[in-house]
Amino acid sequence: MLTPVTRAEAVAPVALNREQVALNRSQPDATDLLVTEGLQDWQRTGDAFTSPVLSLAQASDSFDEFL
């Protein structure tokens, strides 16, 4: 038998875990562990070739001057 739903019943309750990490993400899974292991020996190297370009862009007053 179907009964009408009142407004108070129609509003979903606030999730109790809204400020917590989801249970399935609270601990690293196999993929997370593989990514962490694979990235351990990587080093950031982009600064060596991007810094001069960014410095030139900041010092330029227009796009034509930058070129």
PDB file of C-alpha atoms in Angstrom:
ATOM      1  CA  MET A   1       0.000   0.000   0.000  1.00  0.00           C
ATOM      2  CA  LEU A   2       1.378   3.392  -0.964  1.00  0.00           C
ATOM      3  CA  THR A   3       1.126   6.271   1.457  1.00  0.00           C
ATOM      4  CA  PRO A   4       1.999   9.922   0.846  1.00  0.00           C
ATOM      5  CA  VAL A   5       5.362  11.088   2.094  1.00  0.00           C
ATOM      6  CA  THR A   6       5.382  14.150   4.294  1.00  0.00           C
ATOM      7  CA  ARG A   7       7.901  16.916   3.775  1.00  0.00           C
ATOM      8  CA  ALA A   8       9.834  15.965   6.929  1.00  0.00           C
ATOM      9  CA  GLU A   9      10.234  12.407   5.668  1.00  0.00           C
ATOM     10  CA  ALA A  10      11.259  13.524   2.164  1.00  0.00           C
ATOM     11  CA  VAL A  11      14.330  15.463   3.321  1.00  0.00           C
ATOM     12  CA  ALA A  12      17.357  13.215   3.465  1.00  0.00           C
ATOM     13  CA  PRO A  13      19.273  13.294   6.738  1.00  0.00           C
ATOM     14  CA  VAL A  14      22.710  14.880   6.773  1.00  0.00           C
ATOM     15  CA  ALA A  15      25.409  12.299   6.158  1.00  0.00           C
ATOM     16  CA  LEU A  16      27.189  11.429   9.348  1.00  0.00           C
ATOM     17  CA  ASN A  17      30.528  10.968   7.568  1.00  0.00           C
ATOM     18  CA  ARG A  18      30.505  14.171   5.526  1.00  0.00           C
ATOM     19  CA  GLU A  19      33.660  15.443   7.225  1.00  0.00           C
ATOM     20  CA  GLN A  20      35.452  12.122   7.120  1.00  0.00           C
ATOM     21  CA  VAL A  21      37.262  10.317   4.370  1.00  0.00           C
ATOM     22  CA  ALA A  22      35.157   7.595   2.827  1.00  0.00           C
ATOM     23  CA  LEU A  23      35.830   4.206   4.349  1.00  0.00           C
ATOM     24  CA  ASN A  24      37.118   2.810   1.071  1.00  0.00           C
ATOM     25  CA  ARG A  25      39.658   5.683   0.830  1.00  0.00           C
ATOM     26  CA  SER A  26      40.776   5.745   4.471  1.00  0.00           C
ATOM     27  CA  GLN A  27      43.616   3.327   3.781  1.00  0.00           C
ATOM     28  CA  PRO A  28      45.786   3.139   0.668  1.00  0.00           C
ATOM     29  CA  ASP A  29      44.805   0.420  -1.752  1.00  0.00           C
ATOM     30  CA  ALA A  30      47.075  -1.541  -4.113  1.00  0.00           C
ATOM     31  CA  THR A  31      46.985   1.184  -6.778  1.00  0.00           C
ATOM     32  CA  ASP A  32      47.937   3.898  -4.276  1.00  0.00           C
ATOM     33  CA  LEU A  33      50.857   1.795  -3.051  1.00  0.00           C
ATOM     34  CA  LEU A  34      52.099   1.148  -6.599  1.00  0.00           C
ATOM     35  CA  VAL A  35      51.903   4.846  -7.485  1.00  0.00           C
ATOM     36  CA  THR A  36      53.744   5.863  -4.324  1.00  0.00           C
ATOM     37  CA  GLU A  37      56.440   3.278  -4.932  1.00  0.00           C
ATOM     38  CA  GLY A  38      56.814   4.243  -8.588  1.00  0.00           C
ATOM     39  CA  LEU A  39      57.155   7.964  -7.876  1.00  0.00           C
ATOM     40  CA  GLN A  40      59.660   7.699  -5.022  1.00  0.00           C
ATOM     41  CA  ASP A  41      62.742   8.275  -7.181  1.00  0.00           C
ATOM     42  CA  TRP A  42      61.266  10.933  -9.482  1.00  0.00           C
ATOM     43  CA  GLN A  43      62.535  14.488  -9.251  1.00  0.00           C
ATOM     44  CA  ARG A  44      60.947  17.707 -10.419  1.00  0.00           C
ATOM     45  CA  THR A  45      63.003  19.001 -13.342  1.00  0.00           C
ATOM     46  CA  GLY A  46      60.779  21.511 -15.122  1.00  0.00           C
ATOM     47  CA  ASP A  47      62.109  24.583 -13.322  1.00  0.00           C
ATOM     48  CA  ALA A  48      65.388  24.521 -15.244  1.00  0.00           C
ATOM     49  CA  PHE A  49      63.716  25.250 -18.575  1.00  0.00           C
ATOM     50  CA  THR A  50      60.538  27.054 -17.490  1.00  0.00           C
ATOM     51  CA  SER A  51      62.055  29.627 -15.123  1.00  0.00           C
ATOM     52  CA  PRO A  52      63.831  31.670 -17.856  1.00  0.00           C
ATOM     53  CA  VAL A  53      60.647  31.778 -19.960  1.00  0.00           C
ATOM     54  CA  LEU A  54      58.523  32.834 -16.996  1.00  0.00           C
ATOM     55  CA  SER A  55      61.054  35.526 -16.049  1.00  0.00           C
ATOM     56  CA  LEU A  56      60.988  36.877 -19.604  1.00  0.00           C
ATOM     57  CA  ALA A  57      57.182  36.886 -19.608  1.00  0.00           C
ATOM     58  CA  GLN A  58      57.042  38.786 -16.328  1.00  0.00           C
ATOM     59  CA  ALA A  59      59.575  41.358 -17.549  1.00  0.00           C
ATOM     60  CA  SER A  60      57.720  41.966 -20.831  1.00  0.00           C
ATOM     61  CA  ASP A  61      55.142  44.733 -21.116  1.00  0.00           C
ATOM     62  CA  SER A  62      53.332  43.188 -24.097  1.00  0.00           C
ATOM     63  CA  PHE A  63      52.971  39.922 -25.959  1.00  0.00           C
ATOM     64  CA  ASP A  64      54.944  41.333 -28.920  1.00  0.00           C
ATOM     65  CA  GLU A  65      57.827  42.300 -26.630  1.00  0.00           C
ATOM     66  CA  PHE A  66      57.765  38.809 -25.137  1.00  0.00           C
ATOM     67  CA  LEU A  67      58.113  37.268 -28.599  1.00  0.00           C
TER      68      LEU A  67
END
